[in-house]
Amino acid sequence: MTARQGFIGQSVPRREDARFLTGRGQYTDDITLPQQTYGVFVRSPYAHASITRVDTTAAQAAPGVLGIYTGQHFKDVGGLPCGWLINSIDSTPMKEPKHPILALDKVRYVGDRVALVVAETLQQAKEAAALVEVDYEELPAVVDVAKAAQVAAAGGVLHAEAPDNQCYLWAIGDQAGTDAAIASAPHVSKLTFRNNRLVPNAIEPRAANASYNPADDNYTLYVANQNPHVERLLMCAFVLGIPEHKMRVVAPDVGGGFGSKIFLYGEETALVWASKQLGRPIKWTAERSEAFLSDAHGRDHLTTVELATDKQGKFLAMRVHTQANLGAYLSTFSSAVPTILYATLLAGQYATPKISCQVQAMFTNTAPVDAYRGAGRPEATYVVERIVETAAHDLGIDPAEIRRRNFVREFPYATPVGLTYDTGDYEATMARAIELADVAGFAARKAESEAKGFKRGIGYSAYIEACGIAPSSVAGALGARAGLFEAGEVRVHPTGKVTIFTGSHSHGQGHETTFAQVVADKLGIPLDDVSIEHGDTGKVLFGMGTYGSRSLAVGGTAIVKALDKVVAKGRKIAAHLMEAADTDVVFEDGVFKVAGTDKNVPFAQVALTAYVPHNFPHDKLEPGLNENAFYDPSNFTYPAGTYICEVEVDPRTGETRVDRFTACDDFGNVINPMIVEGQVHGGLAQGIGQALLEHGVYDDDSGQLLSGSYMDYAMPRADNFPHFQVETVQGTPCTHNPLGVKGCGEAGAIGSPPAIINAICNAIGVRDMPMPATSFTVWKALNA
């Protein structure tokens, strides 16, 4: 069935929403197992301290307590692994200190796990945890990445393996050529800024329920996670030494992830280990205040960027230096975020001849920092789009015009920082965004604002991202310690109904709808005849999960490749039924036909015949109509777009209101426009939250998380947003996957922060503005 006639490109309502809107979803905390027990973690109140004593006597005697476990119990198991090896400039590997399941000799951030208390009820576990006595000897702490080396020199060393608190010093690009171009350039614009730390805050906190079955020596872990196969692999092979086939990991409905649920954490690992010791299942669900302390955070870069141009604004070179805060330990993908996923995107949409970037990654006494929606791409876009806007201001060139003068126009295009863009049309996207945003009417709106005593500004952001995170050949060369393929299985039942098993995981993306649209379109069958299964290592092939906007481009393509195998086998069965050569059989609109004749058999008849061997040449074909496929693409996909923001600022208070926001994206071919628009809306909300409100702040002296609850960490609300003007242009399809799709899940969070900050700078006439641009921050800038 062709895309024109079928389901591809249609805004089919999300099938999964029925259970979510009626409260029938099943999340990890909804699962209660026979003989269920409950776990509570004792956490460090200090950012950096030696543990001198842990006394569990009183807690052990408390009502309902079944077991208490400390770092001593885990001293002989492995630490939590990091999945990406980064080498420093001098070719030495990054420093990889052990990331313990429970702290043994030292704690390294507020919230570090010290003990696990298990009891019959959650309340009993909480009360007993309060009785665990821990003596600490406080040590110097550092939370600011810029001070990490200095504090190390004064005795604040986090890990013996990294005596200067540096994990690695990494670089990419032509440093000598970039330096020379900048030294001789007619103009150089320069900025130094911090990309603020973010706390993920998915609506469902992290949760796990671990169970050991002595009858077959098997473990089952229910967990709120984005990639259950990777969770199982890392826990079994690198930490606990459990045979992988003895562990089943199930990620049921998951209420949001944004990256923070990709990683292997110590909590679920401790629960799995302890469930065998007790012979009882153990459930743990993070409280919100606990999540603030213990979930991996995002961003936290300190960056200096210089952009060299000629007098007409043509880009000559860009030089970047970034200090990246990794937190107290390496998390699962943390080493890759400020390097491979960041610096390789510093070309943006522009044909800049010379680019170099140096990244210094440091350990600090804060929660580990890892991937958060966009993972490196928002940080790179912020660097590029802020310095481009600044250069336009410095040179007196219209911000849209300076971008046009420097757009990449010929494809494929190899950037100076290691990527090759396969396709794009950046001018078309910007032109449409300018039209939608009514830029021509901005002057009149500005005059209206001024008449009311407000300042109005407009800001641009032209982002690009590398997503469909997958190419194993590329990732492996850049340090990945695992393949980044995806798997799909098509199981055709005798009645012609179809069940799809995918290694991708849905936690809000709408896979149960979008994947079904692809399958129904390909096979020419009703949408209701397709069901999608995911998130259970006991059912699905080994897959790599969902992150980096990869699900449809990689996971969807794996399914398409399996469908191709189904159709190829079905063609042979149909040929037998119609007494024709299989080379003469075509498959269209759910029907196998003999070309040039009126002979045909529907898909359902072929499916049934596949399970009746005496009705087809079973000596040449196996019974059944099940196929699977793995897909490892040759390149990333490169969605791109232009975002235009208008803000209105009250000069008396500094309060900033986002009045208009236009997002124009090229996502290649689109399967479900409604779902794509929803993904962009969600990303815009998170990006605007970062730009105006959100900031994970630690006290510089004590290392306490000052923004550790919703009282202090300002999440955006509905009244912080205007009506978004969102449009997906007639895209440039991806050239290396059969669906022609790119990724859409992170775009809104990538492109929106610089657009907002650029608009505020334009409104109040300043060159720079820190994020988040709170009312007080804007007021200070106005009165400086």
Coordinates of N, CA and C in Angstrom, one line a residue, residues 93-294:
P93 N 43.7 7.1 28.2 CA 42.2 6.9 28.4 C 41.7 7.8 29.6
M94 N 40.4 8.1 29.5 CA 39.8 8.9 30.6 C 40.0 8.1 32.0
K95 N 39.9 8.9 33.0 CA 40.0 8.3 34.4 C 38.6 7.7 34.7
E96 N 38.6 6.4 35.1 CA 37.4 5.7 35.4 C 37.4 5.2 36.8
P97 N 37.2 6.0 37.8 CA 37.1 5.5 39.2 C 35.9 4.7 39.4
K98 N 35.9 3.7 40.3 CA 34.8 2.9 40.5 C 33.6 3.7 41.0
H99 N 32.4 3.4 40.4 CA 31.2 4.0 40.8 C 30.4 2.9 41.7
P100 N 30.5 3.0 43.0 CA 30.0 1.9 43.8 C 28.5 1.9 43.9
I101 N 28.0 0.7 44.1 CA 26.5 0.5 44.3 C 26.1 1.2 45.6
L102 N 26.8 1.0 46.7 CA 26.6 1.8 47.9 C 28.0 2.3 48.3
A103 N 28.0 3.5 48.8 CA 29.3 4.1 49.2 C 30.0 3.2 50.3
L104 N 31.3 3.1 50.1 CA 32.1 2.2 51.0 C 32.9 3.1 52.0
D105 N 33.9 3.8 51.5 CA 34.8 4.6 52.4 C 34.5 6.1 52.3
K106 N 33.9 6.5 51.2 CA 33.6 8.0 51.1 C 32.3 8.2 50.4
V107 N 31.7 9.3 50.7 CA 30.6 9.8 50.0 C 31.0 11.0 49.2
R108 N 30.4 11.2 48.0 CA 31.0 12.2 47.1 C 30.0 13.2 46.6
Y109 N 28.7 13.1 47.0 CA 27.7 14.1 46.7 C 26.6 14.0 47.7
V110 N 25.8 15.0 47.9 CA 24.7 15.0 48.8 C 23.6 14.1 48.0
G111 N 23.2 13.0 48.7 CA 22.3 12.0 48.1 C 23.0 10.8 47.7
D112 N 24.3 10.7 47.9 CA 25.1 9.5 47.6 C 24.5 8.3 48.4
R113 N 24.3 7.1 47.8 CA 23.7 6.0 48.5 C 24.7 5.4 49.6
V114 N 24.2 5.3 50.8 CA 25.1 4.7 51.9 C 24.5 3.4 52.4
A115 N 23.2 3.2 52.5 CA 22.7 1.9 52.9 C 21.3 1.7 52.3
L116 N 20.9 0.4 52.3 CA 19.6 0.0 51.8 C 18.9 -0.7 53.0
V117 N 17.7 -0.2 53.3 CA 16.9 -0.8 54.4 C 15.7 -1.4 53.8
V118 N 15.5 -2.7 54.1 CA 14.3 -3.4 53.6 C 13.4 -3.9 54.7
A119 N 12.1 -3.6 54.5 CA 11.1 -3.9 55.6 C 9.8 -4.4 55.0
E120 N 8.9 -4.9 55.8 CA 7.7 -5.4 55.4 C 6.8 -4.4 54.7
T121 N 6.9 -3.1 55.3 CA 6.1 -2.0 54.7 C 7.0 -0.9 54.4
L122 N 6.5 0.0 53.6 CA 7.3 1.2 53.3 C 7.5 2.1 54.5
Q123 N 6.5 2.3 55.3 CA 6.6 3.1 56.5 C 7.6 2.5 57.5
Q124 N 7.6 1.2 57.6 CA 8.6 0.6 58.5 C 10.0 0.8 58.0
A125 N 10.2 0.7 56.7 CA 11.5 0.9 56.1 C 12.0 2.3 56.3
K126 N 11.1 3.3 56.1 CA 11.4 4.7 56.4 C 11.8 4.9 57.8
E127 N 11.1 4.4 58.7 CA 11.4 4.6 60.2 C 12.7 3.9 60.5
A128 N 13.0 2.8 60.0 CA 14.2 2.1 60.3 C 15.4 2.8 59.7
A129 N 15.2 3.4 58.5 CA 16.3 4.1 57.8 C 16.7 5.3 58.6
A130 N 15.8 5.9 59.3 CA 16.1 7.0 60.2 C 16.9 6.6 61.4
L131 N 17.0 5.3 61.7 CA 17.7 4.9 62.9 C 19.1 4.4 62.5
V132 N 19.5 4.4 61.2 CA 20.8 4.0 60.8 C 21.8 5.2 61.2
E133 N 22.8 4.9 62.0 CA 23.7 5.9 62.4 C 25.0 5.9 61.6
V134 N 25.3 7.0 60.9 CA 26.5 7.1 60.1 C 27.4 8.3 60.6
D135 N 28.6 8.0 60.9 CA 29.6 9.0 61.3 C 30.4 9.4 60.0
Y136 N 30.5 10.7 59.8 CA 31.2 11.2 58.6 C 32.3 12.2 59.1
E137 N 33.4 12.2 58.4 CA 34.5 13.2 58.5 C 34.5 14.1 57.3
E138 N 34.0 15.3 57.4 CA 33.8 16.1 56.2 C 35.1 16.5 55.6
L139 N 35.0 16.5 54.2 CA 36.2 16.9 53.4 C 35.9 18.1 52.5
P140 N 36.9 18.8 52.0 CA 36.6 19.9 51.1 C 35.8 19.4 49.9
A141 N 34.8 20.3 49.5 CA 33.9 19.9 48.4 C 34.0 21.0 47.3
V142 N 33.7 20.6 46.1 CA 33.6 21.5 45.0 C 32.4 21.2 44.2
V143 N 31.7 22.2 43.8 CA 30.5 22.0 42.9 C 30.6 22.8 41.6
D144 N 31.5 23.8 41.6 CA 31.7 24.6 40.4 C 32.8 24.0 39.5
V145 N 32.5 23.7 38.3 CA 33.5 23.0 37.4 C 34.7 23.9 37.2
A146 N 34.6 25.2 37.3 CA 35.7 26.1 37.1 C 36.7 26.0 38.3
K147 N 36.2 25.6 39.4 CA 37.1 25.5 40.6 C 37.6 24.1 40.9
A148 N 37.2 23.1 40.1 CA 37.5 21.7 40.5 C 39.0 21.5 40.6
A149 N 39.8 22.0 39.7 CA 41.3 21.8 39.8 C 41.8 22.5 41.0
Q150 N 41.4 23.7 41.3 CA 41.9 24.5 42.4 C 41.5 23.8 43.7
V151 N 40.3 23.3 43.9 CA 40.0 22.6 45.1 C 40.7 21.3 45.2
A152 N 41.0 20.6 44.2 CA 41.8 19.4 44.2 C 43.2 19.7 44.8
A153 N 43.8 20.8 44.4 CA 45.1 21.2 44.8 C 45.1 21.5 46.3
A154 N 43.9 21.9 46.8 CA 43.8 22.2 48.3 C 43.3 21.1 49.1
G155 N 43.3 19.9 48.5 CA 42.9 18.7 49.2 C 41.6 18.1 48.9
G156 N 40.8 18.8 48.0 CA 39.5 18.3 47.7 C 39.5 17.3 46.5
V157 N 40.3 16.3 46.6 CA 40.3 15.3 45.5 C 39.2 14.3 45.7
L158 N 38.4 14.1 44.6 CA 37.3 13.2 44.7 C 37.7 11.7 44.6
H159 N 38.7 11.5 43.7 CA 39.1 10.1 43.4 C 40.6 10.1 43.3
A160 N 41.2 9.1 43.9 CA 42.7 8.9 43.8 C 43.1 8.8 42.4
E161 N 42.3 8.2 41.5 CA 42.6 8.0 40.1 C 42.7 9.3 39.3
A162 N 42.1 10.4 39.9 CA 42.1 11.7 39.2 C 42.6 12.7 40.2
P163 N 43.8 12.8 40.5 CA 44.3 13.7 41.5 C 44.1 15.2 41.3
D164 N 43.8 15.6 40.0 CA 43.5 17.0 39.7 C 42.0 17.1 39.4
N165 N 41.2 16.1 39.7 CA 39.7 16.1 39.5 C 39.4 16.1 38.0
Q166 N 40.4 15.9 37.2 CA 40.1 15.9 35.7 C 39.9 14.5 35.2
C167 N 38.8 14.3 34.5 CA 38.5 13.0 33.9 C 39.2 12.8 32.6
Y168 N 39.2 13.8 31.7 CA 39.9 13.8 30.5 C 40.0 15.3 29.9
L169 N 40.9 15.4 29.0 CA 41.0 16.7 28.2 C 41.0 16.2 26.8
W170 N 40.0 16.6 26.1 CA 39.7 16.0 24.7 C 39.6 17.2 23.7
A171 N 39.9 16.9 22.5 CA 39.8 17.9 21.5 C 39.4 17.3 20.1
I172 N 38.8 18.2 19.3 CA 38.4 17.8 17.9 C 38.6 19.1 17.0
G173 N 38.9 18.8 15.8 CA 39.0 19.9 14.8 C 40.4 20.3 14.6
D174 N 40.6 21.3 13.7 CA 41.9 21.8 13.3 C 42.3 22.9 14.2
Q175 N 43.0 22.7 15.3 CA 43.3 23.7 16.2 C 44.3 24.8 15.6
A176 N 45.3 24.3 15.0 CA 46.3 25.2 14.4 C 45.7 26.1 13.3
G177 N 44.9 25.5 12.4 CA 44.3 26.2 11.4 C 43.2 27.2 11.9
T178 N 42.5 26.8 12.9 CA 41.5 27.7 13.5 C 42.2 28.9 14.2
D179 N 43.3 28.6 15.0 CA 44.0 29.7 15.6 C 44.5 30.7 14.6
A180 N 45.1 30.2 13.5 CA 45.6 31.1 12.5 C 44.5 31.9 11.9
A181 N 43.4 31.3 11.6 CA 42.3 32.0 10.9 C 41.7 33.1 11.9
I182 N 41.6 32.8 13.1 CA 41.1 33.8 14.1 C 42.1 34.9 14.3
A183 N 43.4 34.6 14.3 CA 44.5 35.7 14.5 C 44.5 36.7 13.3
S184 N 44.1 36.2 12.1 CA 44.2 37.1 11.0 C 42.8 37.7 10.5
A185 N 41.8 37.3 11.3 CA 40.4 37.7 10.8 C 40.1 39.2 11.0
P186 N 39.3 39.8 10.1 CA 38.9 41.2 10.3 C 38.1 41.4 11.5
H187 N 37.3 40.4 11.9 CA 36.5 40.6 13.1 C 36.4 39.3 13.9
V188 N 36.4 39.4 15.2 CA 36.2 38.2 16.1 C 35.2 38.6 17.2
S189 N 34.1 37.8 17.3 CA 33.1 38.0 18.3 C 33.4 36.9 19.4
K190 N 33.2 37.3 20.7 CA 33.6 36.3 21.7 C 32.5 36.4 22.8
L191 N 32.2 35.2 23.4 CA 31.3 35.1 24.5 C 31.8 34.1 25.5
T192 N 31.5 34.3 26.8 CA 31.7 33.3 27.8 C 30.4 33.1 28.6
F193 N 29.9 31.9 28.7 CA 28.6 31.7 29.4 C 28.6 30.3 30.0
R194 N 27.6 30.1 30.8 CA 27.3 28.8 31.4 C 26.0 28.2 30.9
N195 N 26.0 27.0 30.5 CA 24.8 26.3 30.1 C 24.3 25.6 31.4
N196 N 23.2 26.1 32.0 CA 22.8 25.8 33.3 C 22.4 24.4 33.5
R197 N 22.7 23.9 34.8 CA 22.4 22.5 35.1 C 20.8 22.4 35.3
L198 N 20.4 21.2 34.7 CA 18.9 20.9 34.8 C 18.7 19.6 35.5
V199 N 17.5 19.6 36.2 CA 17.1 18.3 36.8 C 15.9 17.8 36.0
P200 N 16.0 16.5 35.6 CA 15.0 16.0 34.6 C 13.5 16.1 34.9
N201 N 13.1 15.6 36.1 CA 11.8 15.8 36.6 C 10.7 15.2 35.7
A202 N 10.9 13.9 35.3 CA 9.8 13.2 34.6 C 8.6 13.1 35.6
I203 N 7.4 13.0 35.0 CA 6.2 13.0 35.9 C 6.2 11.7 36.8
E204 N 6.8 10.6 36.3 CA 7.0 9.4 37.1 C 8.4 9.3 37.6
P205 N 8.6 9.3 38.9 CA 10.0 9.2 39.4 C 10.5 7.8 39.1
R206 N 11.8 7.7 39.2 CA 12.4 6.4 39.0 C 11.9 5.4 40.0
A207 N 11.7 4.1 39.5 CA 11.2 3.1 40.4 C 11.7 1.7 39.9
A208 N 11.7 0.8 40.9 CA 12.2 -0.6 40.6 C 11.5 -1.6 41.5
N209 N 11.3 -2.8 41.0 CA 10.8 -3.9 41.8 C 11.5 -5.1 41.4
A210 N 12.4 -5.7 42.3 CA 13.2 -6.8 41.9 C 12.8 -8.0 42.7
S211 N 12.8 -9.1 41.9 CA 12.4 -10.4 42.5 C 13.3 -11.5 42.1
Y212 N 13.7 -12.4 43.0 CA 14.5 -13.6 42.8 C 13.7 -14.8 43.0
N213 N 13.7 -15.8 42.0 CA 13.0 -17.0 42.2 C 14.0 -18.2 42.4
P214 N 14.1 -18.7 43.6 CA 15.1 -19.8 43.8 C 14.7 -21.1 43.1
A215 N 13.5 -21.2 42.6 CA 13.1 -22.5 42.0 C 13.9 -22.7 40.7
D216 N 14.1 -21.6 39.9 CA 14.8 -21.7 38.7 C 16.0 -20.8 38.6
D217 N 16.4 -20.2 39.8 CA 17.6 -19.4 39.9 C 17.5 -18.2 38.9
N218 N 16.3 -17.6 38.8 CA 16.1 -16.5 37.8 C 15.7 -15.2 38.6
Y219 N 16.0 -14.1 38.0 CA 15.7 -12.8 38.5 C 14.7 -12.1 37.6
T220 N 13.8 -11.3 38.1 CA 12.9 -10.4 37.3 C 13.0 -9.0 37.9
L221 N 13.3 -8.1 37.1 CA 13.3 -6.7 37.5 C 12.3 -5.9 36.7
Y222 N 11.4 -5.3 37.4 CA 10.5 -4.3 36.8 C 11.1 -3.0 37.1
V223 N 11.3 -2.1 36.1 CA 12.0 -0.9 36.3 C 11.5 0.2 35.3
A224 N 11.5 1.4 35.7 CA 11.2 2.5 34.9 C 12.4 2.9 34.1
N225 N 12.6 2.4 32.9 CA 13.8 2.5 32.2 C 13.5 2.6 30.7
Q226 N 14.4 3.2 30.0 CA 14.3 3.5 28.5 C 14.9 2.4 27.7
N227 N 15.8 1.6 28.2 CA 16.4 0.5 27.4 C 16.6 -0.7 28.3
P228 N 15.6 -1.6 28.4 CA 15.7 -2.7 29.4 C 16.8 -3.7 29.0
H229 N 17.1 -3.9 27.7 CA 18.2 -4.8 27.3 C 19.5 -4.3 27.8
V230 N 19.8 -3.1 27.7 CA 21.1 -2.5 28.1 C 21.2 -2.5 29.6
E231 N 20.1 -2.2 30.3 CA 20.0 -2.4 31.7 C 20.4 -3.8 32.2
R232 N 19.9 -4.8 31.5 CA 20.2 -6.1 31.9 C 21.7 -6.5 31.6
L233 N 22.1 -6.1 30.4 CA 23.5 -6.4 30.0 C 24.5 -5.8 31.0
L234 N 24.3 -4.5 31.3 CA 25.3 -3.8 32.1 C 25.3 -4.4 33.5
M235 N 24.1 -4.6 34.1 CA 24.0 -5.2 35.4 C 24.5 -6.6 35.6
C236 N 24.2 -7.4 34.6 CA 24.7 -8.8 34.6 C 26.1 -9.0 34.3
A237 N 26.6 -8.4 33.2 CA 28.0 -8.6 32.8 C 29.0 -7.8 33.5
F238 N 28.7 -6.6 34.0 CA 29.7 -5.8 34.5 C 29.6 -5.5 36.0
V239 N 28.5 -5.8 36.6 CA 28.4 -5.5 38.0 C 28.1 -6.7 38.9
L240 N 27.0 -7.4 38.7 CA 26.7 -8.5 39.6 C 27.1 -9.9 39.1
G241 N 27.5 -10.0 37.9 CA 28.0 -11.3 37.4 C 26.9 -12.4 37.3
I242 N 25.6 -11.9 37.1 CA 24.5 -12.8 36.9 C 24.5 -13.3 35.4
P243 N 24.4 -14.6 35.1 CA 24.2 -15.0 33.7 C 23.1 -14.2 33.1
E244 N 23.3 -13.7 31.9 CA 22.3 -12.8 31.3 C 21.0 -13.5 31.1
H245 N 21.0 -14.8 30.7 CA 19.8 -15.5 30.5 C 19.0 -15.8 31.7
K246 N 19.6 -15.5 32.9 CA 18.9 -15.7 34.2 C 18.2 -14.4 34.6
M247 N 18.3 -13.4 33.9 CA 17.7 -12.1 34.3 C 16.7 -11.6 33.2
R248 N 15.5 -11.3 33.7 CA 14.4 -10.7 32.8 C 14.2 -9.3 33.3
V249 N 14.3 -8.3 32.4 CA 14.0 -6.9 32.8 C 12.8 -6.5 32.0
V250 N 11.8 -5.9 32.8 CA 10.6 -5.5 32.2 C 10.4 -4.0 32.5
A251 N 10.3 -3.2 31.4 CA 10.0 -1.8 31.6 C 8.6 -1.6 31.1
P252 N 7.6 -1.5 32.0 CA 6.2 -1.4 31.6 C 5.9 0.0 31.2
D253 N 4.7 0.5 31.4 CA 4.5 1.9 31.1 C 5.4 2.8 31.9
V254 N 6.0 3.7 31.2 CA 7.0 4.6 31.9 C 6.6 6.1 31.6
G255 N 6.5 6.8 32.7 CA 6.0 8.1 32.7 C 7.0 9.2 32.4
G256 N 7.6 9.1 31.2 CA 8.6 10.1 30.8 C 10.0 9.6 31.2
G257 N 11.0 10.1 30.4 CA 12.4 9.7 30.7 C 13.3 10.9 30.5
F258 N 13.2 11.4 29.3 CA 14.1 12.6 28.9 C 15.6 12.3 29.0
G259 N 15.9 11.0 29.0 CA 17.3 10.7 29.1 C 17.7 10.1 30.5
S260 N 17.0 10.6 31.5 CA 17.4 10.3 32.9 C 17.1 8.8 33.2
K261 N 16.3 8.1 32.4 CA 16.0 6.7 32.6 C 16.7 5.8 31.6
I262 N 17.7 6.3 31.0 CA 18.6 5.5 30.1 C 19.5 4.6 31.0
F263 N 20.0 5.2 32.1 CA 21.2 4.7 32.7 C 20.9 3.6 33.7
L264 N 22.0 2.8 33.9 CA 22.0 1.9 35.0 C 22.4 2.6 36.3
Y265 N 21.4 2.5 37.3 CA 21.6 3.2 38.6 C 21.9 2.2 39.6
G266 N 22.5 2.7 40.7 CA 22.8 1.8 41.9 C 21.6 1.3 42.6
E267 N 20.5 2.0 42.6 CA 19.3 1.6 43.3 C 18.7 0.3 42.8
E268 N 18.4 0.2 41.5 CA 17.9 -1.1 41.1 C 18.9 -2.2 41.1
T269 N 20.2 -1.9 41.0 CA 21.2 -2.9 41.1 C 21.2 -3.5 42.5
A270 N 21.2 -2.6 43.5 CA 21.2 -3.1 44.9 C 19.9 -3.9 45.2
L271 N 18.8 -3.5 44.6 CA 17.5 -4.3 44.9 C 17.6 -5.7 44.3
V272 N 18.2 -5.8 43.1 CA 18.3 -7.1 42.5 C 19.2 -8.0 43.4
W273 N 20.3 -7.5 43.8 CA 21.2 -8.3 44.6 C 20.6 -8.7 45.9
A274 N 19.9 -7.7 46.6 CA 19.3 -8.0 47.9 C 18.1 -8.9 47.8
S275 N 17.4 -8.9 46.7 CA 16.2 -9.8 46.6 C 16.6 -11.3 46.7
K276 N 17.8 -11.6 46.2 CA 18.3 -13.0 46.4 C 18.6 -13.3 47.9
Q277 N 19.2 -12.3 48.5 CA 19.6 -12.5 49.9 C 18.4 -12.7 50.8
L278 N 17.3 -12.0 50.5 CA 16.1 -12.1 51.3 C 15.1 -13.2 50.8
G279 N 15.2 -13.5 49.5 CA 14.3 -14.5 48.9 C 12.9 -13.8 48.8
R280 N 12.8 -12.5 48.8 CA 11.5 -11.8 48.7 C 11.7 -10.6 47.7
P281 N 10.7 -10.3 47.0 CA 10.7 -9.1 46.1 C 10.8 -7.8 46.9
I282 N 11.6 -6.9 46.3 CA 11.8 -5.6 47.0 C 11.4 -4.4 46.0
K283 N 10.6 -3.6 46.5 CA 10.1 -2.4 45.6 C 10.7 -1.1 46.2
W284 N 11.2 -0.3 45.3 CA 11.6 1.1 45.7 C 11.1 2.1 44.6
T285 N 10.5 3.1 45.1 CA 10.0 4.2 44.3 C 10.6 5.5 44.8
A286 N 11.3 6.3 44.0 CA 11.9 7.5 44.5 C 10.8 8.5 44.9
E287 N 11.0 9.2 46.0 CA 10.2 10.4 46.3 C 10.8 11.6 45.5
R288 N 10.0 12.6 45.3 CA 10.4 13.7 44.5 C 11.7 14.3 45.0
S289 N 11.8 14.6 46.3 CA 13.0 15.2 46.9 C 14.2 14.3 46.7
E290 N 14.0 13.0 46.7 CA 15.0 12.0 46.5 C 15.5 12.0 45.0
A291 N 14.5 12.2 44.1 CA 14.9 12.2 42.7 C 15.7 13.5 42.4
F292 N 15.4 14.6 43.0 CA 16.2 15.8 42.8 C 17.7 15.5 43.1
L293 N 17.9 14.8 44.2 CA 19.3 14.5 44.6 C 20.0 13.4 43.8
S294 N 19.2 12.4 43.4 CA 19.9 11.2 42.9 C 19.8 10.9 41.4

